mmCIF file of N, CA and C in Angstrom:
data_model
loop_
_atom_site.group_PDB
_atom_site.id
_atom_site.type_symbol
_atom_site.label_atom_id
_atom_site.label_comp_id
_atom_site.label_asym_id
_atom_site.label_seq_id
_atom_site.Cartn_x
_atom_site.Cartn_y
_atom_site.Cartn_z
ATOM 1 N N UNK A 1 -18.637 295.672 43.245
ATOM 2 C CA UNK A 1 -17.649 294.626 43.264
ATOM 3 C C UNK A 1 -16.851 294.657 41.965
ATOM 4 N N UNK A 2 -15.450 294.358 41.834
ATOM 5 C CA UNK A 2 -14.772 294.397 40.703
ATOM 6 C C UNK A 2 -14.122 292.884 40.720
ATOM 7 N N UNK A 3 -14.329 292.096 39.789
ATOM 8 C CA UNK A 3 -13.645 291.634 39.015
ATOM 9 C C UNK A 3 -12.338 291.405 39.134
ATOM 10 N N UNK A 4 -11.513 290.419 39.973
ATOM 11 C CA UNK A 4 -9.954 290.452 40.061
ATOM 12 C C UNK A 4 -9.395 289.083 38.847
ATOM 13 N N UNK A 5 -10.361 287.748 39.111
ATOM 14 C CA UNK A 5 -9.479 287.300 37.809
ATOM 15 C C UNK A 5 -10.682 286.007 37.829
ATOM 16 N N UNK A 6 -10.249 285.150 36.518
ATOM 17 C CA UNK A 6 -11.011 283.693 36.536
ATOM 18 C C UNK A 6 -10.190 282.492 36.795
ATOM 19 N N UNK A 7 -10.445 281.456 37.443
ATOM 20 C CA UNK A 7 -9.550 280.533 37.492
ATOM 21 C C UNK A 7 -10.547 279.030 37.547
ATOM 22 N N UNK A 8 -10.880 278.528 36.509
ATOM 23 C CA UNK A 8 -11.133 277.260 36.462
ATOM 24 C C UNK A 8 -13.143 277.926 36.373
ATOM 25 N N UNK A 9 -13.016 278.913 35.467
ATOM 26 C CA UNK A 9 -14.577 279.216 35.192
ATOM 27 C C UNK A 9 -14.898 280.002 36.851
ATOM 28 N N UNK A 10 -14.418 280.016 37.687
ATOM 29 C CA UNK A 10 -14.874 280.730 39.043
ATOM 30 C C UNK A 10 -14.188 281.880 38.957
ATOM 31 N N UNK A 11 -15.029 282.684 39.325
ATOM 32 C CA UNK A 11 -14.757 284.440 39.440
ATOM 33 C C UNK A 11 -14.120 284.458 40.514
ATOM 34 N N UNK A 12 -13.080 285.665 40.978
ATOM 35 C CA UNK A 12 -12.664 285.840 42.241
ATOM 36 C C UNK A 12 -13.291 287.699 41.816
ATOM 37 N N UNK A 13 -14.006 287.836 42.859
ATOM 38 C CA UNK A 13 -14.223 289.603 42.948
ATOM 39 C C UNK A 13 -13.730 289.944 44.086
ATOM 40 N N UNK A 14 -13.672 291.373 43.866
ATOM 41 C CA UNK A 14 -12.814 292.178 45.526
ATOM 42 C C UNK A 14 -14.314 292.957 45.710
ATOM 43 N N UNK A 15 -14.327 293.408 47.227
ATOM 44 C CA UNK A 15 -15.453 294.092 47.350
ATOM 45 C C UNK A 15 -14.866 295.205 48.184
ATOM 46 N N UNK A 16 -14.698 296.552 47.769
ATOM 47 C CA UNK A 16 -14.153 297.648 48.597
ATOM 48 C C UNK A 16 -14.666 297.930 49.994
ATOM 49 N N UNK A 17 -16.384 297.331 49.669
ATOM 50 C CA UNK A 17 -16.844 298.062 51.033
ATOM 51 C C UNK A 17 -17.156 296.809 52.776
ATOM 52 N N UNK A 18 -16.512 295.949 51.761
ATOM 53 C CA UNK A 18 -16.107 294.766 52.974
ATOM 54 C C UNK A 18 -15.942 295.359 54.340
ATOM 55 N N UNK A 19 -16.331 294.441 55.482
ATOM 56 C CA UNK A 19 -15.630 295.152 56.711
ATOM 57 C C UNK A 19 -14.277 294.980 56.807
ATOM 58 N N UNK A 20 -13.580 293.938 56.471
ATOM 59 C CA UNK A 20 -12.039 293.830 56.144
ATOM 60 C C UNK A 20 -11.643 294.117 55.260
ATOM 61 N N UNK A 21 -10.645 294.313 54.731
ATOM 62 C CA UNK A 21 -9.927 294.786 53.294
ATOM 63 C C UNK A 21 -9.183 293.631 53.487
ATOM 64 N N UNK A 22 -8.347 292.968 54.244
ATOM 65 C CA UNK A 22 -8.296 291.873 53.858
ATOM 66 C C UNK A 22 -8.492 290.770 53.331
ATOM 67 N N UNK A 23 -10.054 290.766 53.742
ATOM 68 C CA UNK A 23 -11.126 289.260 53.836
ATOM 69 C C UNK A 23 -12.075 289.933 52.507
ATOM 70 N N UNK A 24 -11.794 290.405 51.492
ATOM 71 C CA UNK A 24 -12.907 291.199 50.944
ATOM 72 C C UNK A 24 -12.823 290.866 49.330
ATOM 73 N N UNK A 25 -12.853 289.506 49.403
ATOM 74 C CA UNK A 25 -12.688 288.464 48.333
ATOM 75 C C UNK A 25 -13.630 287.590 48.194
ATOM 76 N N UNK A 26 -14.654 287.143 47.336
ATOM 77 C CA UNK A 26 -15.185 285.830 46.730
ATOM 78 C C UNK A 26 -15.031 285.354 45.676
ATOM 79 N N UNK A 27 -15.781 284.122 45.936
ATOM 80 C CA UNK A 27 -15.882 283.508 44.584
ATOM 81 C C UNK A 27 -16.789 283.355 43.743
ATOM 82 N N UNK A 28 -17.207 283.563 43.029
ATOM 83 C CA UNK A 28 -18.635 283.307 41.853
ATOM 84 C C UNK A 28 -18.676 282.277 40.875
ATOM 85 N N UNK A 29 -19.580 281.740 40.957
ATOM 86 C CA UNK A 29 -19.761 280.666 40.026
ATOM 87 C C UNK A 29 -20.528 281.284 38.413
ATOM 88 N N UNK A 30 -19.728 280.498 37.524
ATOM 89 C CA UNK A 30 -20.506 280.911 36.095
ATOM 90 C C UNK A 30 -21.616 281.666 35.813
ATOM 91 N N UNK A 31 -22.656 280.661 36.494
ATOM 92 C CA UNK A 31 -23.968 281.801 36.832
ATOM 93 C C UNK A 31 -24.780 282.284 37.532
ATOM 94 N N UNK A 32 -23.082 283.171 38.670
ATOM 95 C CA UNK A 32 -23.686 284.202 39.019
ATOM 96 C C UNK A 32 -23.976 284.017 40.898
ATOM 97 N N UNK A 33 -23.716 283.205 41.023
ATOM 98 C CA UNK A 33 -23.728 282.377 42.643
ATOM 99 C C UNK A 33 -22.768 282.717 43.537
ATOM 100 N N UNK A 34 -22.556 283.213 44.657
ATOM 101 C CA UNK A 34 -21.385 283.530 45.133
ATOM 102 C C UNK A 34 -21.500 281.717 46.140
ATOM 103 N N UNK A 35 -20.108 281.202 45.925
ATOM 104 C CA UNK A 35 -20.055 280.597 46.723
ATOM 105 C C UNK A 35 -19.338 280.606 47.978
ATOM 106 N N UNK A 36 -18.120 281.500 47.537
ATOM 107 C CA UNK A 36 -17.418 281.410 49.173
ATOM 108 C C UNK A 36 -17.309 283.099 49.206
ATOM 109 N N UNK A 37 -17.142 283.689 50.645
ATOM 110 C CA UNK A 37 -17.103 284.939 50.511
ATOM 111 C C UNK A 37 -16.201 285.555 51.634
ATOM 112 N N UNK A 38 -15.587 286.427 52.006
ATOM 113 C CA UNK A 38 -14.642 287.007 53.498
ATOM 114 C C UNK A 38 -13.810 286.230 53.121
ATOM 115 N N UNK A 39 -13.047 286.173 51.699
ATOM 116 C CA UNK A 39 -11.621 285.203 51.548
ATOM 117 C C UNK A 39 -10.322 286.439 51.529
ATOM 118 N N UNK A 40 -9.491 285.912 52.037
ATOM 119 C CA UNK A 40 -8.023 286.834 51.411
ATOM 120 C C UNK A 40 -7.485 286.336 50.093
ATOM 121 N N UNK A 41 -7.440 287.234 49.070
ATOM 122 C CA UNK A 41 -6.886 286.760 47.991
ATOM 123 C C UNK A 41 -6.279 285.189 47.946
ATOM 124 N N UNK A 42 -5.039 284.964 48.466
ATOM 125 C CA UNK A 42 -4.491 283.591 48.933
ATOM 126 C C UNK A 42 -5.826 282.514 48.796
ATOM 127 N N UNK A 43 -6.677 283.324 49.843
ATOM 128 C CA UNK A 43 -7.463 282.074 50.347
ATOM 129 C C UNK A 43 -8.432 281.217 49.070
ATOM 130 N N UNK A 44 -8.851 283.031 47.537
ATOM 131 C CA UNK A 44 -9.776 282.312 47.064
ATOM 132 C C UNK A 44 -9.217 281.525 45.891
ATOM 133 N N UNK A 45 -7.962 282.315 45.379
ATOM 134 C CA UNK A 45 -7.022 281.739 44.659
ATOM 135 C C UNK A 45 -7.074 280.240 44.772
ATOM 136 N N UNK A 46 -6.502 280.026 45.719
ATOM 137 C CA UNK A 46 -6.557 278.205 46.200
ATOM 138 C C UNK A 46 -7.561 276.951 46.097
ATOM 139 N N UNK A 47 -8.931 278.127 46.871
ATOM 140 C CA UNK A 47 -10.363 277.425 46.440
ATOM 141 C C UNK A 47 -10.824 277.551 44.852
ATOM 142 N N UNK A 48 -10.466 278.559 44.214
ATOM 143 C CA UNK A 48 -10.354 277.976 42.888
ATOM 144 C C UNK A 48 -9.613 277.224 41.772
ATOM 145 N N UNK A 49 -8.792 277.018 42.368
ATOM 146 C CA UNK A 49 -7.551 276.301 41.860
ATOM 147 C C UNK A 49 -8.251 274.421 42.448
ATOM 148 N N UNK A 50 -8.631 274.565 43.753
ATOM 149 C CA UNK A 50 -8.762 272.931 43.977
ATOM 150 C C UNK A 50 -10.603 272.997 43.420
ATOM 151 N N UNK A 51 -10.692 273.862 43.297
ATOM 152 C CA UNK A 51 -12.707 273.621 42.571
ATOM 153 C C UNK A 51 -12.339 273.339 41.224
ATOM 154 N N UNK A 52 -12.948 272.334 40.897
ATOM 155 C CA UNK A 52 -13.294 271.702 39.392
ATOM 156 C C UNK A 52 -14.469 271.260 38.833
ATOM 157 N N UNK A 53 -15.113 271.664 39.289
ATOM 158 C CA UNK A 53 -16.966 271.304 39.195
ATOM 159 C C UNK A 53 -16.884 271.705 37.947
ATOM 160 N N UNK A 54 -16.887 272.977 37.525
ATOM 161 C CA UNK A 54 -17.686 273.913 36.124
ATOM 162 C C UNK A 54 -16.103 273.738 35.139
ATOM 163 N N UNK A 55 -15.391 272.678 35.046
ATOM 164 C CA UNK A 55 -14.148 272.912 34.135
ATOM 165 C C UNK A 55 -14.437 271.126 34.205
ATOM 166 N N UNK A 56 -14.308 270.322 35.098
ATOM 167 C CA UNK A 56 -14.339 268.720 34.334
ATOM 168 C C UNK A 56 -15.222 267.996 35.358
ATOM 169 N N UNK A 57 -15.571 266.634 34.292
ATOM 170 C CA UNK A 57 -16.414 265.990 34.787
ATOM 171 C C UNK A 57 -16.085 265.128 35.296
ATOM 172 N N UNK A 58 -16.394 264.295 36.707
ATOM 173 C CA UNK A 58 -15.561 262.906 36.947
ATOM 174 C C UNK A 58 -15.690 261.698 36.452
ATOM 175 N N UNK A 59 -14.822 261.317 35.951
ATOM 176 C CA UNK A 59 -14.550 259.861 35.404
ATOM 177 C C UNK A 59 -15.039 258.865 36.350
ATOM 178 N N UNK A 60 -15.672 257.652 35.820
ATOM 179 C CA UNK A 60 -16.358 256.830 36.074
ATOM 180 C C UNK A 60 -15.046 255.558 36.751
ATOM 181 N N UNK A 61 -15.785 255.166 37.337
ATOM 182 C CA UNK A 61 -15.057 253.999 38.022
ATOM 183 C C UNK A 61 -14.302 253.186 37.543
ATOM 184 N N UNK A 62 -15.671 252.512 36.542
ATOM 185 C CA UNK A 62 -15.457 251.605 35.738
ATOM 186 C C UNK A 62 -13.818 251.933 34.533
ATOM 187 N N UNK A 63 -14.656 253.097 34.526
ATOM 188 C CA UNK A 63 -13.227 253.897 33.676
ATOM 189 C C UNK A 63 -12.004 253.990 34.083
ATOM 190 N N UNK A 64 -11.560 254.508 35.462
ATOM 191 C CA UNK A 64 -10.625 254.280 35.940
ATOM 192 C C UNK A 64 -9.628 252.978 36.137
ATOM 193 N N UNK A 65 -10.619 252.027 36.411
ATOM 194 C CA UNK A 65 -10.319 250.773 36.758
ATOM 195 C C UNK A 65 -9.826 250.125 34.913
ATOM 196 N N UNK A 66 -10.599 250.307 34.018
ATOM 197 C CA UNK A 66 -10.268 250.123 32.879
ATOM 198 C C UNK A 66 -8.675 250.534 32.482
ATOM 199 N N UNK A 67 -8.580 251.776 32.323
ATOM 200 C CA UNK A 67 -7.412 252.923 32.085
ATOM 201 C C UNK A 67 -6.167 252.204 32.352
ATOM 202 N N UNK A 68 -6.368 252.155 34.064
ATOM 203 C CA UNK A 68 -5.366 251.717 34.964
ATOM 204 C C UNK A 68 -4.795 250.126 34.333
ATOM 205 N N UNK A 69 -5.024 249.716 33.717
ATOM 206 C CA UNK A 69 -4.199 248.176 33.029
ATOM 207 C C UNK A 69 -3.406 248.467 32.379
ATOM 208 N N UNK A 70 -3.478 249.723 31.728
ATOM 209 C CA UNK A 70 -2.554 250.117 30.870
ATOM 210 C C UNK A 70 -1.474 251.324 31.176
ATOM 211 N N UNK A 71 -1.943 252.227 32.166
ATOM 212 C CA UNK A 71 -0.787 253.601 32.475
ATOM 213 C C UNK A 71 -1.573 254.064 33.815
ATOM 214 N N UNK A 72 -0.336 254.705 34.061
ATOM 215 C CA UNK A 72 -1.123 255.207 35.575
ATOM 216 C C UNK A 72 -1.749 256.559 35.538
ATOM 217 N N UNK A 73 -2.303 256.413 35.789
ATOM 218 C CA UNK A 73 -3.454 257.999 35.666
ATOM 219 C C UNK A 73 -3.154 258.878 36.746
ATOM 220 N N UNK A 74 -2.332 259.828 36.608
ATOM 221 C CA UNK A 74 -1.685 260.934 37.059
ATOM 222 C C UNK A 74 -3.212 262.461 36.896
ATOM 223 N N UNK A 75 -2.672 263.026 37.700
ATOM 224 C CA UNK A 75 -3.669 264.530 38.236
ATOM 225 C C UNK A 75 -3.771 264.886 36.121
ATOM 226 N N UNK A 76 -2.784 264.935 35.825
ATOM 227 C CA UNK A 76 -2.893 265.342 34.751
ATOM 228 C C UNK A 76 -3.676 264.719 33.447
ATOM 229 N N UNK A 77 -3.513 263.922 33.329
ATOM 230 C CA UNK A 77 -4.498 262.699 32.968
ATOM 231 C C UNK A 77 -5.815 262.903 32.938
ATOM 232 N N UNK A 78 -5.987 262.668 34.446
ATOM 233 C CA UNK A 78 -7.551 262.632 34.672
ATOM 234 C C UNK A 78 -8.157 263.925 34.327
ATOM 235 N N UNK A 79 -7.392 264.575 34.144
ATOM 236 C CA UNK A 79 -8.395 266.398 34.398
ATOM 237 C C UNK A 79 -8.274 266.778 32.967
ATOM 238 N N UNK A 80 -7.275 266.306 32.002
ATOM 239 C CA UNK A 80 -7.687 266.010 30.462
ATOM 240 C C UNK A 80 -8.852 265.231 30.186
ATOM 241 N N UNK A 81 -9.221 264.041 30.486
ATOM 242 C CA UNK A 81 -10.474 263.523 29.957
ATOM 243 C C UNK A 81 -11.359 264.283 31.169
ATOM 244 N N UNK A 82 -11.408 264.820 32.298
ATOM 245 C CA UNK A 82 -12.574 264.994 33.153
ATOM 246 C C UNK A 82 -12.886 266.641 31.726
ATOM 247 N N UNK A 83 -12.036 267.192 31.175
ATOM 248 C CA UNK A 83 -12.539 268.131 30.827
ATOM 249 C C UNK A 83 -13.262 267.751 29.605
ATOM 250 N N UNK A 84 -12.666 267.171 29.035
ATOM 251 C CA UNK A 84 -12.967 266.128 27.252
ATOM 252 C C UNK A 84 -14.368 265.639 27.459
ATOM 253 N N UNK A 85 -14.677 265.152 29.041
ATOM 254 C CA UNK A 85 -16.348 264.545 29.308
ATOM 255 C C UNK A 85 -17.047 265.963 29.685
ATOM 256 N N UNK A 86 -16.541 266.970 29.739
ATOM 257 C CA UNK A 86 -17.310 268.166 30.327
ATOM 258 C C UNK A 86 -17.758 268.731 28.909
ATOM 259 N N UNK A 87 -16.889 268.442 28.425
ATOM 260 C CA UNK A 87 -17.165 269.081 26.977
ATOM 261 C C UNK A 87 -17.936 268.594 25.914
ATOM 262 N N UNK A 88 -17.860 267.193 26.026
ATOM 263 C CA UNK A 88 -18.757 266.427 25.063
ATOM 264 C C UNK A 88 -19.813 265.722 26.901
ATOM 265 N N UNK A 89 -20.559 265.844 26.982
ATOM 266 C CA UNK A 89 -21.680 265.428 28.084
ATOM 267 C C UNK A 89 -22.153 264.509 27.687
ATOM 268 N N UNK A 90 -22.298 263.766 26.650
ATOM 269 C CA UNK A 90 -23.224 262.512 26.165
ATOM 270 C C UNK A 90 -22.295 261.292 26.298
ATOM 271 N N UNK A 91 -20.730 261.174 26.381
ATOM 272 C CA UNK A 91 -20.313 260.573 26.569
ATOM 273 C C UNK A 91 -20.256 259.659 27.570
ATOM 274 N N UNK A 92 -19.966 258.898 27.273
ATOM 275 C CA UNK A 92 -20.347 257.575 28.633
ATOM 276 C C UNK A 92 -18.616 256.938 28.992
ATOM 277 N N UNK A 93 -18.577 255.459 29.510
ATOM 278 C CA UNK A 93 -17.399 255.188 30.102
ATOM 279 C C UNK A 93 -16.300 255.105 28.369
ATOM 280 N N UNK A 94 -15.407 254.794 29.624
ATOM 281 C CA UNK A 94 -13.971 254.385 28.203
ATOM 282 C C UNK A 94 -14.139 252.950 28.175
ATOM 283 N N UNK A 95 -14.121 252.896 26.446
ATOM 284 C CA UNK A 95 -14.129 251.365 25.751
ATOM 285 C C UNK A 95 -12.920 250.756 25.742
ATOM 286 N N UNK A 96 -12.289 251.682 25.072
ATOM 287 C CA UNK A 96 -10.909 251.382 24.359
ATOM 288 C C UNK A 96 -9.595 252.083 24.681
ATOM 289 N N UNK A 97 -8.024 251.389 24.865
ATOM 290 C CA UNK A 97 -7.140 251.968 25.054
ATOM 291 C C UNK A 97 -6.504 252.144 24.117
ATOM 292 N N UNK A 98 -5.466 252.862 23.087
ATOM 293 C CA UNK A 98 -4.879 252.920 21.923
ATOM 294 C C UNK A 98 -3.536 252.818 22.551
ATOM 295 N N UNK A 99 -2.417 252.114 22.647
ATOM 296 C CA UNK A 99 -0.833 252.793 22.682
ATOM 297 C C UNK A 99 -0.339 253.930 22.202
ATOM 298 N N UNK A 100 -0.719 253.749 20.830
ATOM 299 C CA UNK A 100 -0.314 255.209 19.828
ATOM 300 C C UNK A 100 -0.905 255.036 18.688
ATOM 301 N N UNK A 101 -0.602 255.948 17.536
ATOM 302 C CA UNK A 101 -1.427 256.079 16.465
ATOM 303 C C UNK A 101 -1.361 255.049 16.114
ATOM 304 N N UNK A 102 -0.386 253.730 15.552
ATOM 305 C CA UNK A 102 -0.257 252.517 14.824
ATOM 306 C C UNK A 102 -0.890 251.693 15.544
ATOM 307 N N UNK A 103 -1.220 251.781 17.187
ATOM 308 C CA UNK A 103 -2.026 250.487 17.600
ATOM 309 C C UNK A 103 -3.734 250.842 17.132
ATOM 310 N N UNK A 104 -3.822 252.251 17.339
ATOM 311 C CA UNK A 104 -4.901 253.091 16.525
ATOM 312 C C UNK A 104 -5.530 251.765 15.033
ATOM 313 N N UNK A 105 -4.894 252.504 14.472
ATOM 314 C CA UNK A 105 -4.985 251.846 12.947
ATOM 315 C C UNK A 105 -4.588 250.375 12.805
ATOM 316 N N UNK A 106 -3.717 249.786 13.698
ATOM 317 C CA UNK A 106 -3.734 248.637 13.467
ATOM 318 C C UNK A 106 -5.664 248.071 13.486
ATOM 319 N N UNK A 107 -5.925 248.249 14.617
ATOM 320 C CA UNK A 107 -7.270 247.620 15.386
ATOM 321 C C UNK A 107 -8.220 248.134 14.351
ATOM 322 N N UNK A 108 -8.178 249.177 14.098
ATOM 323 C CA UNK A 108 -9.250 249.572 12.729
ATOM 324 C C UNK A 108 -9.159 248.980 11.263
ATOM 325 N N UNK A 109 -8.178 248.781 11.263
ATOM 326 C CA UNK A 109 -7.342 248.474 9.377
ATOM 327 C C UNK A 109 -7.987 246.727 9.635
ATOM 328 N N UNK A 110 -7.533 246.174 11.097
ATOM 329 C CA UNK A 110 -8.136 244.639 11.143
ATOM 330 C C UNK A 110 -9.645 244.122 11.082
ATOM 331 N N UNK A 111 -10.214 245.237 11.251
ATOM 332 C CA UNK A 111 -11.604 245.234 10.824
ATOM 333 C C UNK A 111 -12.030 245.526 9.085
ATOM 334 N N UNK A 112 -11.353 245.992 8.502
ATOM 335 C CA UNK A 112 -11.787 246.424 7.371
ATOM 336 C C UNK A 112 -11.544 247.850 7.382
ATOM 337 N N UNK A 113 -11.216 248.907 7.790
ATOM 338 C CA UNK A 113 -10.727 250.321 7.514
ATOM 339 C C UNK A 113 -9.448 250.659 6.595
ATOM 340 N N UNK A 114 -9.474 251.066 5.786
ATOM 341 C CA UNK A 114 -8.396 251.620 5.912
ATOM 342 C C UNK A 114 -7.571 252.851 6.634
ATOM 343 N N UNK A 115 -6.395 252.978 6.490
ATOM 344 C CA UNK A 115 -5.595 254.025 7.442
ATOM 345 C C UNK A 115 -6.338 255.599 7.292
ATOM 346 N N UNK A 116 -6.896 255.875 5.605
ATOM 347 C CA UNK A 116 -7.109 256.964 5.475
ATOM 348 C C UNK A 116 -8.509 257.098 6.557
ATOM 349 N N UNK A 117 -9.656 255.824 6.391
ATOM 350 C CA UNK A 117 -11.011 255.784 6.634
ATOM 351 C C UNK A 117 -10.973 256.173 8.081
ATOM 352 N N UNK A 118 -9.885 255.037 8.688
ATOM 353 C CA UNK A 118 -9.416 255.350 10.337
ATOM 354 C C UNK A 118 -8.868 256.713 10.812
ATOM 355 N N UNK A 119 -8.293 257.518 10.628
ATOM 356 C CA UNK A 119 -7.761 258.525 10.139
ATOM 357 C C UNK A 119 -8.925 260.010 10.499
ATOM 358 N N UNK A 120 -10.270 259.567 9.637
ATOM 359 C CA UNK A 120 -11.380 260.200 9.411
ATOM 360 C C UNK A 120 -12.303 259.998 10.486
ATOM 361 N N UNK A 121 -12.420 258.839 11.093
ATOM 362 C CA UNK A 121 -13.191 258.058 12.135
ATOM 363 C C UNK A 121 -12.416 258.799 13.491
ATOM 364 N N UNK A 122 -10.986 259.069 13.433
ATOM 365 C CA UNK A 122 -10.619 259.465 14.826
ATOM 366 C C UNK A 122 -10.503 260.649 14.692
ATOM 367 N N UNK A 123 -10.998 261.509 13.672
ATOM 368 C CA UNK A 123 -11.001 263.201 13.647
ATOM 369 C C UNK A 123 -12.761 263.902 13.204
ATOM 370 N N UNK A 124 -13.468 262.421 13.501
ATOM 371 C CA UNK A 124 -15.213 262.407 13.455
ATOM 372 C C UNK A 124 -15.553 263.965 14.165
ATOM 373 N N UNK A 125 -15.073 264.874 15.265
ATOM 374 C CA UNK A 125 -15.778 266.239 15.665
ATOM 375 C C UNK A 125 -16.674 265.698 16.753
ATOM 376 N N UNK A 126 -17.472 264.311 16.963
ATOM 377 C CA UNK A 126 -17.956 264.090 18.175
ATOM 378 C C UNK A 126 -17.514 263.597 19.285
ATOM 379 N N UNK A 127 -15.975 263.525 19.620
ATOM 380 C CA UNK A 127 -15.480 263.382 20.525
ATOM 381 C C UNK A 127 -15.572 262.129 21.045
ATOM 382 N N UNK A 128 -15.953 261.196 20.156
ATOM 383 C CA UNK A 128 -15.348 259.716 20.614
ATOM 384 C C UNK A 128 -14.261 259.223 21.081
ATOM 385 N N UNK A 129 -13.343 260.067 20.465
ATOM 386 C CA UNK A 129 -11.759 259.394 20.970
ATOM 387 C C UNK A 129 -10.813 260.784 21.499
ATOM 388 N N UNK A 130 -10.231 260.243 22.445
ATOM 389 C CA UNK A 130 -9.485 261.509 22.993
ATOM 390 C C UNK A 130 -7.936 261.125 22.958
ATOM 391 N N UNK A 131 -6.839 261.947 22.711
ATOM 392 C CA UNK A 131 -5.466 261.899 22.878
ATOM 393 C C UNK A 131 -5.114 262.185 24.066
ATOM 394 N N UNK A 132 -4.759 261.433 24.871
ATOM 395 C CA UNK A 132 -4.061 261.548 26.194
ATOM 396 C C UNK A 132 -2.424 262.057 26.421
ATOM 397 N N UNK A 133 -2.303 262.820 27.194
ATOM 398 C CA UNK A 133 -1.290 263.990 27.545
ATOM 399 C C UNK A 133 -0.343 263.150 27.437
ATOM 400 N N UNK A 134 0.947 263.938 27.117
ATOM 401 C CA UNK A 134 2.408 262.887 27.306
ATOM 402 C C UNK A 134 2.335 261.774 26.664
ATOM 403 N N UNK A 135 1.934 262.091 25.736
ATOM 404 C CA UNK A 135 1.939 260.811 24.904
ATOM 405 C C UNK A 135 1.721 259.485 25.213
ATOM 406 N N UNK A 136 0.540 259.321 26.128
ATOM 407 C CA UNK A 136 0.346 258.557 27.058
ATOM 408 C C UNK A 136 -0.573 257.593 25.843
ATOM 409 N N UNK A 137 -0.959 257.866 24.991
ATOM 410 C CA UNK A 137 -2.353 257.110 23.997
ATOM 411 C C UNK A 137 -3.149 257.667 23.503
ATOM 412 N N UNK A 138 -4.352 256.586 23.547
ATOM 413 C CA UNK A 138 -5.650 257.395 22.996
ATOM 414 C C UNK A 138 -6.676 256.445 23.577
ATOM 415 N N UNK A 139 -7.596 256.879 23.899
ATOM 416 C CA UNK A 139 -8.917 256.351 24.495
ATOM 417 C C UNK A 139 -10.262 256.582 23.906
ATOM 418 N N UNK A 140 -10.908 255.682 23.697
ATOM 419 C CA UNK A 140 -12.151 256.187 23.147
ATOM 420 C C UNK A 140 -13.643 255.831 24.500
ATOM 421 N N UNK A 141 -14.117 256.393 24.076
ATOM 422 C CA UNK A 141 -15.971 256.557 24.596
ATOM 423 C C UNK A 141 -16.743 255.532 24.016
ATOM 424 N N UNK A 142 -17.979 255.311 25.194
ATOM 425 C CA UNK A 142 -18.955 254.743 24.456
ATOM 426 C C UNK A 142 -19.741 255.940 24.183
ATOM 427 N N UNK A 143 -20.472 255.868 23.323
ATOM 428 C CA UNK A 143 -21.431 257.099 22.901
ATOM 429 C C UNK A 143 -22.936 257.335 23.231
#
């Protein structure tokens, strides 16, 4: 079997000795699983394009329902934080909505932070807070 491309962590392989040369396409999972198999290129292309299992995680209800008070959560959206929760796994629902950096720091500076401290707190490396696409905000995690 060779190797034709990756799309969303799923392998697409060709298999020469298929009974079709058409149909002589699957898909493989990360490790190593064939899940769909007798695809035409077209066909696996597509199934990996709508598979998102091994690339993001789904957002929580609660989360959604949260989010949604503030912007509408578009395909694009969601599949930024579904990947942001794939990536950090310990993360739990969304706490907090930010407008932009100044509503950021406002809410921190009113506690006692300063801009620099806040600043440091939203570039922490554990993925508490995420920047949302299009300049849509910022959201943080419970941890």
């Amino acid at each position: 079997m060779k190797n034709v491309m990756m799309i969303n962590r799923l392998r697409i392989k060709y298999d020469k000795k298929a009974d079709s040369l058409s149909e002589a396409y699957s898909v493989w999972t990360p490790d190593g699983k064939c899940w769909e198999d007798r695809l035409t290129l077209n066909q696996a292309v597509a199934y990996c394009q709508d598979t998102k299992d091994f690339v993001i995680r789904p957002i929580s209800k609660d989360s959604i329902q949260y989010l949604q008070k503030w912007i509408k959560i578009t395909d694009l959206v969601r599949d930024s934080i579904g990947r942001h929760l794939k990536r950090y796994p310990y993360l739990g629902n969304i706490t907090a909505y930010y407008k932009d950096w100044d509503d950021f720091c406002s809410d921190w500076t009113a506690i006692g932070y300063t801009k620099i401290e806040a600043r440091k707190i939203f570039h922490g490396g554990n993925g508490e807070f995420k920047q949302l696409p299009e300049g849509l905000g910022i959201v943080r995690f419970a941890m």
